[in-house]
Amino acid sequence: MKTAIILLAAGSSSRLGRPKQLIEFQGKKLIQKAIGEAQKSKADSLVVVLGWNPELIKSTFDSKQIPFVINENWEEGMASSMQTGLRFLMEKEHPDQVILMLVDQPYVESKLLDRLILEKERTGKGIVACSYSDTLGVPVIFDQKYFEELLKLKGSDGAKKVILRNKANVFAIDFPLGAVDLDTAEDLKRLENW
């Protein structure tokens, strides 16, 4: 099974007031940490989806070595960024399954990404999602059979819509730290005091 990762890093962090991709955490910028964890994982390929100020964000990683794609319509919401990454991978890498991960979940590590791949193989389920804060979400791995459904999402729809619509074919992994994401200054303060 060929696994690809879509790292979503396209937003403008409007609620935070500064680009979250560039926030320092454990000695690295969040985008560098996320790329590093994706590269350490057992996934076969990776694409970073940029949108807001791509030149600035791109300057923080080796964009000659790491595939990236720019979503010109990033302001439409998460669906279009995820679809930009998925189309790129379908054209270039032809994956059997994709993992969606966000740049602002600082506690996502390669071990977790590998576990998604492993549990999908072990359980035979088409989707393996992370469970936190009484919900299911990213990081999540989708079998190829869900690609069309993902490509039909609109606006701010995230992958959660596809997860919840197909609950009978979902295996959940406990990941309480998945609840830590950086949308506001308060989130950032909480992270610094963790």
PDB file of C-alpha atoms in Angstrom, residues 103-171:
ATOM      1  CA  VAL A 103       0.578  22.261  10.667  1.00  0.00           C
ATOM      2  CA  ASP A 104      -0.883  23.529  13.965  1.00  0.00           C
ATOM      3  CA  GLN A 105      -1.117  20.255  15.913  1.00  0.00           C
ATOM      4  CA  PRO A 106       2.308  20.396  17.594  1.00  0.00           C
ATOM      5  CA  TYR A 107       2.087  16.988  19.271  1.00  0.00           C
ATOM      6  CA  VAL A 108       1.690  14.933  16.105  1.00  0.00           C
ATOM      7  CA  GLU A 109       4.729  12.668  15.804  1.00  0.00           C
ATOM      8  CA  SER A 110       5.889  10.102  13.283  1.00  0.00           C
ATOM      9  CA  LYS A 111       4.900   7.289  15.688  1.00  0.00           C
ATOM     10  CA  LEU A 112       1.280   8.430  15.490  1.00  0.00           C
ATOM     11  CA  LEU A 113       1.384   8.653  11.684  1.00  0.00           C
ATOM     12  CA  ASP A 114       2.849   5.138  11.547  1.00  0.00           C
ATOM     13  CA  ARG A 115       0.123   3.915  13.875  1.00  0.00           C
ATOM     14  CA  LEU A 116      -2.555   5.213  11.483  1.00  0.00           C
ATOM     15  CA  ILE A 117      -0.964   3.185   8.673  1.00  0.00           C
ATOM     16  CA  LEU A 118      -0.595   0.095  10.875  1.00  0.00           C
ATOM     17  CA  GLU A 119      -4.136   0.161  12.305  1.00  0.00           C
ATOM     18  CA  LYS A 120      -5.641   0.633   8.853  1.00  0.00           C
ATOM     19  CA  GLU A 121      -3.832  -2.480   7.671  1.00  0.00           C
ATOM     20  CA  ARG A 122      -4.623  -4.410  10.867  1.00  0.00           C
ATOM     21  CA  THR A 123      -8.338  -3.547  11.090  1.00  0.00           C
ATOM     22  CA  GLY A 124      -9.141  -3.477   7.384  1.00  0.00           C
ATOM     23  CA  LYS A 125     -11.122  -0.261   7.944  1.00  0.00           C
ATOM     24  CA  GLY A 126     -11.176   2.362   5.193  1.00  0.00           C
ATOM     25  CA  ILE A 127     -10.578   5.266   7.595  1.00  0.00           C
ATOM     26  CA  VAL A 128      -8.497   5.502  10.766  1.00  0.00           C
ATOM     27  CA  ALA A 129      -9.027   8.779  12.635  1.00  0.00           C
ATOM     28  CA  CYS A 130      -7.762  10.279  15.875  1.00  0.00           C
ATOM     29  CA  SER A 131     -10.132  10.638  18.800  1.00  0.00           C
ATOM     30  CA  TYR A 132      -9.973  13.646  21.147  1.00  0.00           C
ATOM     31  CA  SER A 133     -12.366  16.096  22.837  1.00  0.00           C
ATOM     32  CA  ASP A 134     -15.349  13.814  22.130  1.00  0.00           C
ATOM     33  CA  THR A 135     -14.830  13.926  18.391  1.00  0.00           C
ATOM     34  CA  LEU A 136     -12.953  12.248  15.553  1.00  0.00           C
ATOM     35  CA  GLY A 137     -10.474  14.175  13.466  1.00  0.00           C
ATOM     36  CA  VAL A 138      -7.019  14.673  12.060  1.00  0.00           C
ATOM     37  CA  PRO A 139      -4.509  13.244  11.655  1.00  0.00           C
ATOM     38  CA  VAL A 140      -6.593  10.759   9.707  1.00  0.00           C
ATOM     39  CA  ILE A 141      -5.841   8.203   7.017  1.00  0.00           C
ATOM     40  CA  PHE A 142      -8.275   7.632   4.144  1.00  0.00           C
ATOM     41  CA  ASP A 143      -8.383   4.728   1.756  1.00  0.00           C
ATOM     42  CA  GLN A 144      -8.380   5.564  -1.938  1.00  0.00           C
ATOM     43  CA  LYS A 145     -12.077   4.753  -2.157  1.00  0.00           C
ATOM     44  CA  TYR A 146     -12.828   7.986  -0.241  1.00  0.00           C
ATOM     45  CA  PHE A 147     -10.812  10.269  -2.532  1.00  0.00           C
ATOM     46  CA  GLU A 148     -13.852  11.183  -4.662  1.00  0.00           C
ATOM     47  CA  GLU A 149     -15.874  12.024  -1.556  1.00  0.00           C
ATOM     48  CA  LEU A 150     -13.033  14.224  -0.266  1.00  0.00           C
ATOM     49  CA  LEU A 151     -12.879  15.991  -3.630  1.00  0.00           C
ATOM     50  CA  LYS A 152     -16.583  16.894  -3.328  1.00  0.00           C
ATOM     51  CA  LEU A 153     -16.244  18.778  -0.011  1.00  0.00           C
ATOM     52  CA  LYS A 154     -16.918  22.522  -0.139  1.00  0.00           C
ATOM     53  CA  GLY A 155     -15.657  25.636   1.658  1.00  0.00           C
ATOM     54  CA  SER A 156     -14.765  25.182   5.311  1.00  0.00           C
ATOM     55  CA  ASP A 157     -15.815  21.509   5.283  1.00  0.00           C
ATOM     56  CA  GLY A 158     -13.025  19.459   6.724  1.00  0.00           C
ATOM     57  CA  ALA A 159     -12.331  15.757   6.496  1.00  0.00           C
ATOM     58  CA  LYS A 160     -14.477  15.274   9.605  1.00  0.00           C
ATOM     59  CA  LYS A 161     -17.576  15.370   7.399  1.00  0.00           C
ATOM     60  CA  VAL A 162     -16.358  12.299   5.474  1.00  0.00           C
ATOM     61  CA  ILE A 163     -15.288  10.568   8.717  1.00  0.00           C
ATOM     62  CA  LEU A 164     -18.699  11.030  10.333  1.00  0.00           C
ATOM     63  CA  ARG A 165     -20.608  10.034   7.192  1.00  0.00           C
ATOM     64  CA  ASN A 166     -18.735   6.705   7.089  1.00  0.00           C
ATOM     65  CA  LYS A 167     -18.579   5.871  10.792  1.00  0.00           C
ATOM     66  CA  ALA A 168     -19.178   2.158  10.242  1.00  0.00           C
ATOM     67  CA  ASN A 169     -15.861   1.982   8.378  1.00  0.00           C
ATOM     68  CA  VAL A 170     -13.837   4.066  10.876  1.00  0.00           C
ATOM     69  CA  PHE A 171     -11.354   2.857  13.475  1.00  0.00           C
TER      70      PHE A 171
END
